[in-house]
XYZ file of C-alpha atoms in Angstrom:
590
model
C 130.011 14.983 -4.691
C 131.326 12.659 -7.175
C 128.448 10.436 -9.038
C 128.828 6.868 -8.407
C 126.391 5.977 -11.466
C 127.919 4.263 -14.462
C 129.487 5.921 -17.312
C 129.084 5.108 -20.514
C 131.630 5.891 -23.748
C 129.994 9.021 -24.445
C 129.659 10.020 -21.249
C 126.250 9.875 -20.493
C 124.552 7.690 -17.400
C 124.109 4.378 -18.539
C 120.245 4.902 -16.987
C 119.843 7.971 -19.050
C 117.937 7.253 -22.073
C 119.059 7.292 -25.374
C 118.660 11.531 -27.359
C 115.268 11.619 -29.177
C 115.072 11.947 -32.609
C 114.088 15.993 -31.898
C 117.075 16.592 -30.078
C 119.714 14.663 -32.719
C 117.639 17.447 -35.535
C 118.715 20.392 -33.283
C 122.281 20.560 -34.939
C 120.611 20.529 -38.181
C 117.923 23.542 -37.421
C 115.502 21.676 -35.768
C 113.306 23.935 -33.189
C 110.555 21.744 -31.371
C 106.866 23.175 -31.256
C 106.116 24.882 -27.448
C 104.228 21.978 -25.701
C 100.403 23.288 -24.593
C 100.137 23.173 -20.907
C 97.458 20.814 -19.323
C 95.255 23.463 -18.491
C 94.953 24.991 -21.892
C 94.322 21.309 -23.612
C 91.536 20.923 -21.043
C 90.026 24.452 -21.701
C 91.319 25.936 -24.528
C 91.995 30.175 -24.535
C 90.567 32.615 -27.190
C 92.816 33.442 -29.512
C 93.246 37.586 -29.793
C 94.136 39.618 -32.530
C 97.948 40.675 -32.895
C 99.127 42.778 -31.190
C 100.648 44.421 -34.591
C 97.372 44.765 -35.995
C 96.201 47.531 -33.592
C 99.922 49.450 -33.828
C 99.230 49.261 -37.759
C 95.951 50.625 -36.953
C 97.085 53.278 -34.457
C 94.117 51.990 -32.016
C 95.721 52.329 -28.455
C 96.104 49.253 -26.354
C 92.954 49.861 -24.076
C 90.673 50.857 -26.944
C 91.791 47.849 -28.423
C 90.979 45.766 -25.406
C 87.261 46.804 -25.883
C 87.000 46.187 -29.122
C 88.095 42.753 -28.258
C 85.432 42.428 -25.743
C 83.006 43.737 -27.548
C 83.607 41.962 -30.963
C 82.611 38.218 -29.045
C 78.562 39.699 -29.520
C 79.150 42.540 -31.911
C 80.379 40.544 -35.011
C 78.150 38.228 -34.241
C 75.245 39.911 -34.132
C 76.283 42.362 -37.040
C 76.371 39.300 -39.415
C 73.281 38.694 -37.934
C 71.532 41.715 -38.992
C 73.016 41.709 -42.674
C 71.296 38.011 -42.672
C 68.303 39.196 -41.103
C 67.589 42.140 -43.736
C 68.308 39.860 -46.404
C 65.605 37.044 -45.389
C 62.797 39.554 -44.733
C 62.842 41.714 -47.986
C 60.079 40.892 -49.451
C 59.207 38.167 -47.484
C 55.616 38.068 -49.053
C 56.643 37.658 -52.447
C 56.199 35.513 -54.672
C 52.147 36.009 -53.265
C 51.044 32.703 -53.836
C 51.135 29.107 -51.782
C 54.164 27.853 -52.737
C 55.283 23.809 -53.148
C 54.522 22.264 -50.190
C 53.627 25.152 -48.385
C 50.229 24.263 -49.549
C 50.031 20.981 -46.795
C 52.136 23.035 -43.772
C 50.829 26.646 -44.343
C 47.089 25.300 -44.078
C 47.661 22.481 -41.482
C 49.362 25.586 -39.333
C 46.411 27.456 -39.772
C 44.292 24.620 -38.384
C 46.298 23.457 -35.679
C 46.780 27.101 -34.238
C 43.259 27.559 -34.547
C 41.750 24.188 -33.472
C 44.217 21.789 -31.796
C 44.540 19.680 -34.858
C 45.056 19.600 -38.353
C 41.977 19.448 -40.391
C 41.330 17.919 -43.903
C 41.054 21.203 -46.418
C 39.197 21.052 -49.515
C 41.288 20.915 -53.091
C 42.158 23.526 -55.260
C 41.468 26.475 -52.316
C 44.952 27.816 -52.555
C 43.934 30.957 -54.843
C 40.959 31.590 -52.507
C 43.308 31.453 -49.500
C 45.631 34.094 -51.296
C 42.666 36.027 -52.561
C 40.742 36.180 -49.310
C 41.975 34.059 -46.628
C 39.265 35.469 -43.921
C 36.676 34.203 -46.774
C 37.814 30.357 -46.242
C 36.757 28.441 -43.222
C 38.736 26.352 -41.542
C 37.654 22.409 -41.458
C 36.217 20.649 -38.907
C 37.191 17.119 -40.175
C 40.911 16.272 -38.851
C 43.288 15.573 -41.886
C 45.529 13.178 -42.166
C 48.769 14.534 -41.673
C 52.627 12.771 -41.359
C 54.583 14.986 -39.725
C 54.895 15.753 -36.085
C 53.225 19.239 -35.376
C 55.891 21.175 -33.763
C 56.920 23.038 -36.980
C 53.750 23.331 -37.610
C 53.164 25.351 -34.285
C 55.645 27.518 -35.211
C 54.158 28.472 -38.939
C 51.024 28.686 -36.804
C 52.730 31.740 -34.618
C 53.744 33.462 -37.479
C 49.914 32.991 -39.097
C 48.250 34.236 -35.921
C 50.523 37.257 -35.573
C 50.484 38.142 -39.403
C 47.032 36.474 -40.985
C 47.215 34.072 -43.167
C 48.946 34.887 -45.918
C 52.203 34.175 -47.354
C 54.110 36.993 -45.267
C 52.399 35.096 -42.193
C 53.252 31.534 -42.435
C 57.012 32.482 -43.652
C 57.697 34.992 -41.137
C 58.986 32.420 -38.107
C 60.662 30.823 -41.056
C 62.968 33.955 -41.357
C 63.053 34.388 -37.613
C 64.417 30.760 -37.440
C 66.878 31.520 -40.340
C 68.404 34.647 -39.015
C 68.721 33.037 -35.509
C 70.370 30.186 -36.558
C 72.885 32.888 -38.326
C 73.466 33.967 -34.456
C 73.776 30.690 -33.652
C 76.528 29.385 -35.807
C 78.550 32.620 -34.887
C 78.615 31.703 -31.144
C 79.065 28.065 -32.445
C 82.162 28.512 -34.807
C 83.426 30.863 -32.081
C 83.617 27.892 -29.537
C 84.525 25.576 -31.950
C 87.748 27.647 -33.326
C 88.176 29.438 -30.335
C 88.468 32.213 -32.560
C 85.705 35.164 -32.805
C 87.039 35.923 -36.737
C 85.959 32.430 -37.742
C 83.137 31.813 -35.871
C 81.626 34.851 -37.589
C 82.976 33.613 -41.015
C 80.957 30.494 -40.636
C 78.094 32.720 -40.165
C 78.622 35.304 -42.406
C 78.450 32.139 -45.156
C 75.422 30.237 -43.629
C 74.015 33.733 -44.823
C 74.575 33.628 -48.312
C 74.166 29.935 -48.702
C 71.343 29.984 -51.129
C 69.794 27.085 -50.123
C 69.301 28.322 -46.439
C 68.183 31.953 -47.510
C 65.570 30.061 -49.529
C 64.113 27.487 -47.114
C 64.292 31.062 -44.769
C 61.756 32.379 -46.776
C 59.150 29.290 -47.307
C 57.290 27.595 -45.077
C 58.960 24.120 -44.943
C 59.730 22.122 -41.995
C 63.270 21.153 -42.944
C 64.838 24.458 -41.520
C 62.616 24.040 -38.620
C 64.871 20.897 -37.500
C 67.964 22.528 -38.696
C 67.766 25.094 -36.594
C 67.056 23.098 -33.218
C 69.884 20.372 -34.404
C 71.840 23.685 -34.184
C 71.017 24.424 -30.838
C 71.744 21.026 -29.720
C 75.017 21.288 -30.798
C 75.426 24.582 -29.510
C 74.295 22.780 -26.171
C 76.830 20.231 -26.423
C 79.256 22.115 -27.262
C 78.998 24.252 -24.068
C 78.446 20.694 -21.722
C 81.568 19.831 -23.034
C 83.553 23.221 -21.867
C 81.898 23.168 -18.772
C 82.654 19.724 -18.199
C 86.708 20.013 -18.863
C 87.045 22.924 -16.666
C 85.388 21.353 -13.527
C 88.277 18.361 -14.671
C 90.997 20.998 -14.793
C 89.365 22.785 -11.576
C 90.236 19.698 -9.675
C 92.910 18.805 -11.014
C 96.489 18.991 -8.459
C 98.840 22.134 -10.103
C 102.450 20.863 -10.081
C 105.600 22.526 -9.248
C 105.380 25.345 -11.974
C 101.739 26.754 -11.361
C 100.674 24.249 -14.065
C 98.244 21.375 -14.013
C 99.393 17.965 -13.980
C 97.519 14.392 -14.768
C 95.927 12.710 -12.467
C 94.431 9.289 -12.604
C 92.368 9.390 -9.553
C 90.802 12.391 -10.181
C 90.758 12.100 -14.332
C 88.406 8.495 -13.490
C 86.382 8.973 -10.406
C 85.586 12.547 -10.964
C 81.888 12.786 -11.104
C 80.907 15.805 -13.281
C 77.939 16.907 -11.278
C 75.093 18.529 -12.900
C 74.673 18.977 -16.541
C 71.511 21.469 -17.763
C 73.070 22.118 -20.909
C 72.842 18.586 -21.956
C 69.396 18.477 -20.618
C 69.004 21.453 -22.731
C 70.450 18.904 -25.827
C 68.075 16.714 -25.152
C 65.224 19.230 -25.231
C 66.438 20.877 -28.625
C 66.808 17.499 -30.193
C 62.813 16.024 -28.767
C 61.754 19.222 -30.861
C 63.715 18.195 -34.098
C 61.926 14.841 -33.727
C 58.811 16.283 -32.863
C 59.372 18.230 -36.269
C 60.394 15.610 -38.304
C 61.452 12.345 -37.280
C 64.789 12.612 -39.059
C 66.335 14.480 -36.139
C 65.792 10.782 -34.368
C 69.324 9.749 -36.218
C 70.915 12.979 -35.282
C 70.233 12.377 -31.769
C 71.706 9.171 -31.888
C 74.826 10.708 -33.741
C 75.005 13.403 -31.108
C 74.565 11.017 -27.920
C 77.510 9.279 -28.927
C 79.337 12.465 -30.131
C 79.119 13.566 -26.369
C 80.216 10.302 -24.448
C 83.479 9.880 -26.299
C 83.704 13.935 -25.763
C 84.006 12.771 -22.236
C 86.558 9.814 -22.176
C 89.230 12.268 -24.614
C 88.413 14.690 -21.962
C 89.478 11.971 -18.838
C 92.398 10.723 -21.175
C 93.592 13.939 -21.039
C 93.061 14.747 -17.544
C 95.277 11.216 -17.303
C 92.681 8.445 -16.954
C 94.401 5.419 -18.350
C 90.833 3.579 -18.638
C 89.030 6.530 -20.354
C 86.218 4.794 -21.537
C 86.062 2.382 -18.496
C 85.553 5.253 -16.422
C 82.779 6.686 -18.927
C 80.962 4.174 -18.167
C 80.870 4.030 -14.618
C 80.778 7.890 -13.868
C 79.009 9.323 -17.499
C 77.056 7.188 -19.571
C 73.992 6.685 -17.864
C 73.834 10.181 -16.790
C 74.388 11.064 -20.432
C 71.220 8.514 -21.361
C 68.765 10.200 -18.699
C 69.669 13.681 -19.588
C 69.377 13.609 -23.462
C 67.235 10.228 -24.521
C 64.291 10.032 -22.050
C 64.077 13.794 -22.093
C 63.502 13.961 -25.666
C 61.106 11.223 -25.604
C 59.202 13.352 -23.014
C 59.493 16.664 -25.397
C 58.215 14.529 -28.071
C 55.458 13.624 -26.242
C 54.507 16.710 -24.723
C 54.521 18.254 -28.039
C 51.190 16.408 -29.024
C 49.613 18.063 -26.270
C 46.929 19.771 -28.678
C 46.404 16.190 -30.026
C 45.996 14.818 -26.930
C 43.482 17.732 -25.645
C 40.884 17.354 -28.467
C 39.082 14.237 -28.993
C 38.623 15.640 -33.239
C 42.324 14.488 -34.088
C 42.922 12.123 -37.143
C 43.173 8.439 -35.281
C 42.453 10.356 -32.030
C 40.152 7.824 -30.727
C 41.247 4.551 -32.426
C 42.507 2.837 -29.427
C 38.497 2.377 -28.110
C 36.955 -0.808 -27.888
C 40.048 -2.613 -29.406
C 42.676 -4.896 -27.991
C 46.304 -3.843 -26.655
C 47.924 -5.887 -28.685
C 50.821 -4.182 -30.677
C 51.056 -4.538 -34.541
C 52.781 -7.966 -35.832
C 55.022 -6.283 -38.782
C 56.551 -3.499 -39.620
C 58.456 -1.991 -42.475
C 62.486 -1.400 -41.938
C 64.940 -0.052 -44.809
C 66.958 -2.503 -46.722
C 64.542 -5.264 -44.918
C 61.402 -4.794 -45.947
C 58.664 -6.113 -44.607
C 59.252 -7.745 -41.510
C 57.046 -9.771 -38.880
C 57.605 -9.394 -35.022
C 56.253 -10.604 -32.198
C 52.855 -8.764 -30.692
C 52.907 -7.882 -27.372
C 50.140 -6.842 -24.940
C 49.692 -2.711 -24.670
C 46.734 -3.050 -22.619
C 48.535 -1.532 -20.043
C 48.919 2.186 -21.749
C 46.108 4.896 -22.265
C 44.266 4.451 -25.051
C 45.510 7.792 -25.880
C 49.107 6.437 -26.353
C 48.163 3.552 -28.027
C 46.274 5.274 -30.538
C 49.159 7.943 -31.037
C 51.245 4.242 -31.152
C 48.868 3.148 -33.945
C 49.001 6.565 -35.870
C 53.035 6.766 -35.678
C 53.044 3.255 -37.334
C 50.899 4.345 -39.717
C 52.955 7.353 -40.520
C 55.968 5.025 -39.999
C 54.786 3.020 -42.679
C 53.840 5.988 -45.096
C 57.307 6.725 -45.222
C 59.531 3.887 -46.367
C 56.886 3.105 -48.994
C 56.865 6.352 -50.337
C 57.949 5.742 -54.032
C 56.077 7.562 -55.946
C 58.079 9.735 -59.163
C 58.877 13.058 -58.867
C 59.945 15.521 -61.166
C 62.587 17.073 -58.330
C 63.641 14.161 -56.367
C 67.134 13.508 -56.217
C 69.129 10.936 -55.009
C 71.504 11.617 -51.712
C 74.429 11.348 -53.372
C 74.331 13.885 -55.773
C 73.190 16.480 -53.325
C 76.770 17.501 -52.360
C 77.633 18.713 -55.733
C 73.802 20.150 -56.323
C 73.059 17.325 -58.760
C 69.439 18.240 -58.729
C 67.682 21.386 -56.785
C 64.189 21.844 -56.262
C 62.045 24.571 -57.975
C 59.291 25.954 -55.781
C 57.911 28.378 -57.811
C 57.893 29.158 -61.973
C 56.394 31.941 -63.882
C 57.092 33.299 -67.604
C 55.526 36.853 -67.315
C 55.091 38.613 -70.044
C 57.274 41.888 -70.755
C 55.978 44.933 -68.227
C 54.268 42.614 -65.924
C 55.419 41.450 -62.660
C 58.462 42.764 -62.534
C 59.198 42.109 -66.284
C 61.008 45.043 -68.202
C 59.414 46.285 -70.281
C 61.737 46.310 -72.918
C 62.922 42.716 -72.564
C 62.167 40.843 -76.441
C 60.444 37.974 -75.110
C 59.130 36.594 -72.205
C 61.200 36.645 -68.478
C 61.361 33.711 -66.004
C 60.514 33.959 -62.766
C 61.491 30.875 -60.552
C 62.407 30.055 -56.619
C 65.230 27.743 -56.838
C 66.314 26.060 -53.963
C 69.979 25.536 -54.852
C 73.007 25.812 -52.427
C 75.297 28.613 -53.562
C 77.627 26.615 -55.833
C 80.590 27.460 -55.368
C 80.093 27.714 -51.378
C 79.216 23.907 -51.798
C 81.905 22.976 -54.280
C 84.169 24.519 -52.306
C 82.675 22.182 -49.245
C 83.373 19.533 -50.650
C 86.992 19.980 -50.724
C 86.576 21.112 -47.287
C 84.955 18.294 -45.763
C 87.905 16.089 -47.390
C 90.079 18.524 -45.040
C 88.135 17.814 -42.115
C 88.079 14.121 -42.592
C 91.797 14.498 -42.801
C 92.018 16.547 -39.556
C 89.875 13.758 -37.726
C 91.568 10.788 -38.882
C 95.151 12.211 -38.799
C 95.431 14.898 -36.445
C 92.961 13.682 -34.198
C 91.168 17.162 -34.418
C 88.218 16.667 -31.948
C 86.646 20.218 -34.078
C 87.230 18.685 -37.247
C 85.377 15.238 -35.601
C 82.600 16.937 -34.748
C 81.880 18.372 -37.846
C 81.651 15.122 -39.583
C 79.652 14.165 -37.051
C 76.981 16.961 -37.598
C 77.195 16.450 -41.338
C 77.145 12.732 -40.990
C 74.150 12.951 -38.952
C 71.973 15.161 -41.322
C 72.872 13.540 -44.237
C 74.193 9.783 -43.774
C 70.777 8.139 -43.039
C 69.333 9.458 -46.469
C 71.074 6.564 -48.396
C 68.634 4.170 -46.240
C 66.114 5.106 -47.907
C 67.814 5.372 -51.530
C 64.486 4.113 -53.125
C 61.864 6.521 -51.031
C 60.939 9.639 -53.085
C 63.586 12.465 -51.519
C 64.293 15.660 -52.304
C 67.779 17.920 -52.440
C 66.471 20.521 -49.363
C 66.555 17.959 -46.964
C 70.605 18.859 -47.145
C 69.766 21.834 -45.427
C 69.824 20.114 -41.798
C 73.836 19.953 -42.406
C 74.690 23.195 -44.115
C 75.381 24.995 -41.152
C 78.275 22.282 -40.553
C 79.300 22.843 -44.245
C 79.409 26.292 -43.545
C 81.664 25.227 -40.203
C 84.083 22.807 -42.892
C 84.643 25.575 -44.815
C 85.457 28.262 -42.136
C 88.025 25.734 -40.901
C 89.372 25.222 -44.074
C 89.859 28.920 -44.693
C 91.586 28.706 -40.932
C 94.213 26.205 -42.498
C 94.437 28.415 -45.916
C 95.257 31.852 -43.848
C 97.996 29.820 -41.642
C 98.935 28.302 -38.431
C 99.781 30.639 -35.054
C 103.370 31.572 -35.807
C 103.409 31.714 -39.318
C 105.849 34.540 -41.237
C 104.202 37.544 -42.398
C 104.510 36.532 -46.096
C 102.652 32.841 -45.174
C 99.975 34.917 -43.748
C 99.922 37.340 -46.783
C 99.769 35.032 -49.034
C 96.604 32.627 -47.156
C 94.576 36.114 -46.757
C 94.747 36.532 -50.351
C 93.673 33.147 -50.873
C 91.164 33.345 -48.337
C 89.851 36.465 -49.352
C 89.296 36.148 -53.038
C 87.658 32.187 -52.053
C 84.702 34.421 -49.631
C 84.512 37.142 -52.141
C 84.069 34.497 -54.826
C 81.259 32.676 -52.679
C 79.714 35.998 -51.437
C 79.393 36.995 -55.552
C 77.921 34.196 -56.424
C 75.210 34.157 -53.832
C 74.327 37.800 -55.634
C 74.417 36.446 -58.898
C 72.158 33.723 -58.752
C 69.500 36.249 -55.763
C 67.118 36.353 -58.613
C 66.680 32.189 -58.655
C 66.811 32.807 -54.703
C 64.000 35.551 -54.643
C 61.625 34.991 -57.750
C 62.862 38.022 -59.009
C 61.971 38.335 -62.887
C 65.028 38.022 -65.363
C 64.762 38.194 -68.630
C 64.862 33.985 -70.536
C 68.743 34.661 -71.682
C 69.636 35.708 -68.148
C 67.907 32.649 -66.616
C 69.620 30.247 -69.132
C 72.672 31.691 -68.309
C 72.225 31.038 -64.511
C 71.825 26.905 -65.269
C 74.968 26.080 -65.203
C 74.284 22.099 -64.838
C 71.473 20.780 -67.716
C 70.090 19.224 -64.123
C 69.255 22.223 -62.798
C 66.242 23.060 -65.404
């Protein structure tokens, strides 16, 4: 049949339109990257090691299939068990109560004990490490301004262990090595790729400022590690999510998905428990310390435009209309009221005893609310009072006590010898010693043949060149978000943003360098996926690929050596002076 449509002069239909600039490259060498079908952008595959690397091997193909299999848990939990070793040598040592383990250890101790912290005497630290059964725990609440979940969990550790220093670090260390696990499984997700997910891992283990707050009982790790799980909860909302999409999605003439916009905006997603599980993680950062009350706004919105790139990409041409509608109040319930309620519920001992500090203030007084309040960059500011009368008196005296605590905060000013501001904690402007001792030689652990006295010190300092090299990587990510529109890279600014962002509110408040290690764990994530780029694109030529492993391979051996360099600043191992000196490489760092 002869075409009746118009001809043009190069003989082309006049409807056709004009070559793309791809297909005028072909003569010139030109070969267009394989298009990803729709089902694989909704729910991306694992990658799996080459074939070639088993032949090299000689491992035959079902062998190899196990190993495959197996590798999703067993790296994971073998990195897990290197980290795990490393945080519980020695966990007792240095014996003595260490920074502010002195407020947390004891206020553990209390609330385990009695349902609330109580108010210790001064200077009974030595008696506690000489003879902790020989110290009686107070009666009188204390005035403490921090949430207690953290505190619960030093208390497990205390009641399991005693109280000594071994005790109130050991869930410390438990916390630590899990959150090693954790970031495996996570970076595994994330990269869809077991070998990095395990990298990211393996150098969350020999970060030194994570080994460290592993070992002490501070409360910062404690909200690191459920911001972790949140994500990790998020994270695996947002798979489950995309594959219902793709599940009901129409398949087209090849066996392939293809858009829809009736499904992509009027899908309704069902139910969600790992996002309830979100919000649960992210109620106990808050009920640790109330900066995990940023990171659950960061994460909130982190989720809801997960879902609109997931409906534009299912073919929703009003993404974010249809987020609305079908997701965003859904989102709300499951993540924002239930961490409220966690919150809550976790000053259930407070609530029990009628002994805790400002248990009982609400009694006899009015309901009406307080007039001012305190806000960064505003100071103080006056607001209307409103009647309260309505709530317990329990909640309105917890409602007095957090505005107390509230105010503590912002107008904490005073000098420190270790604060830091927040933007010199990238490049480990200014770390935070613990612990210091200058034995003499042949005591505590001091050679005896050393001329001079040794130092002794607990340093909590990031492995440098793990953070230096972050810093290049987080540059990389930014690029990947902005550019590429990399959803990993986006959510990896988003963690670090979260944990670290809000600091520079509060630029004036006295703060301190180990509150960075809420974000690590996405520095760690930065890096892994910057080591991705070095070692090459799917596709690339043996020689690219030999080339990026060297590279890759001498930038972790580099890190992983200078975590064991500086292990005596990490452990309060004794060194002689010279060998300290030589370990401060920044005059900040004394």
């Amino acid at each position: 049949m002869t075409s009746t449509a118009p001809q043009t002069l190069e003989g082309h239909d006049a409807e056709d339109p004009p070559p793309g600039w791809q297909d005028r490259l072909r003569r010139f060498g030109y070969a267009a990257r394989p298009r990803t079908g729709l089902r694989e952008r909704l729910v991306p595959p694992y990658t799996r090691p080459s074939g070639r690397l088993w032949a090299v091997l000689n491992v035959p193909p079902a062998t190899a299939g196990r190993l495959v299999r197996w590798s999703s848990w067993g790296g994971p939990l073998l990195v897990t068990l290197v980290a795990g070793v490393l945080r519980f040598w020695r966990l007792g040592s240095p014996d003595a109560v260490i920074f502010d383990e002195t407020y947390y250890a004891k206020d553990a101790w209390a609330l385990i004990n009695r349902g609330y912290e109580g108010a210790w005497p001064k200077d009974v630290d030595k008696a506690i490490i000489k003879d902790p059964s020989s110290v009686p725990i107070p009666t009188d609440p204390g005035y403490v301004v921090h949430p207690p979940v953290g505190k619960y969990l030093i208390g497990i550790g205390e009641k399991w262990f005693d109280f000594t220093p071994f005790g109130w670090r050991f869930m410390m260390a438990v916390l630590g090595t899990l959150s090693v696990l954790m970031l495996c499984r996570i970076g595994r997700r994330l990269f869809r790729s077991t070998f990095l997910g395990c990298l990211a891992g393996a150098l969350l283990a020999v970060d030194g400022l994570h080994f460290v707050m592993s070992r002490m009982a501070l409360l910062d790790l404690v909200v690191m590690f459920f911001v972790l799980a949140a994500f990790g909860c998020l994270l695996i909302d947002r798979d489950r999510a995309r594959a219902r999409l793709a599940a009901a999605l129409p398949e087209g003439e090849g066996g392939g998905l293809r858009p829809d916009t009736a499904v992509a905006e009027g899908l309704r997603l069902g139910w969600r428990p790992w996002r309830i599980a979100a919000g649960v993680m992210l109620g106990l950062a808050c009920g640790t310390k109330w900066n995990g009350l940023y990171v659950l706004v960061f994460f909130c919105v982190m989720a809801v435009l997960w879902d609109a790139g997931a409906r534009r990409t299912a073919g929703a041409v009003r993404p974010y209309r249809a987020v609305l509608r079908r997701d965003a109040l859904p989102a709300f319930l499951s993540t924002v009221p239930v961490a409220v309620v966690t919150y809550l519920a976790s000053w259930t001992g407070w609530f029990m005893t009628d002994k805790g500090y400002f248990r009982n203030w609400a009694h006899g007084r009015d309901g009406l609310s307080p007039d001012h309040v305190k806000l960064p960059l505003l100071g103080r500011v006056s607001l209307p009072q409103f009647d309260m009368g309505w709530m317990p008196e329990s909640l309105r005296s917890l409602w007095h006590y957090e505005s107390e605590v509230y105010s503590f905060h912002v107008n904490l000013t005073d000098q420190h010898t270790y604060q830091s501001n927040p933007w010199s904690w990238i490049v480990l402007g200014r770390p935070v010693s613990y612990f210091y001792e200058s034995p003499s030689p042949g005591t505590d652990g001091c050679p005896s043949s050393t001329t001079g006295k040794c130092a002794r010190e607990v340093l909590a300092l990031g492995t440098p060149l793990l953070w230096w090299a972050a810093c290049f990587a987080l540059l990389y990510v930014l690029w990947r978000w902005a550019f590429r529109r990399d959803w990993r890279a986006g959510a990896i600014v988003c963690g670090v943003a979260a944990g670290y962002l809000p600091w520079f509110l509060y630029q004036e408040r006295t703060i301190f360098f180990f509150y960075a290690v809420v974000f690590v764990p996405f520095l760690c994530l930065a890096v892994a996926m910057m080591i991705g780029a070095i070692l090459g694109p799917p596709g690339s030529d043996e020689r690219r690929r030999a080339v990026g492993a060297i590279g890759a391979g001498v930038l972790v051996l580099l890190i992983v050596w200078n975590f064991i360099y500086f292990w005596p600043l990490y452990t309060g191992t004794s060194i002689p002076l010279d060998s300290w000196r030589n370990r401060m490489w920044l005059d900040t760092w004394v």
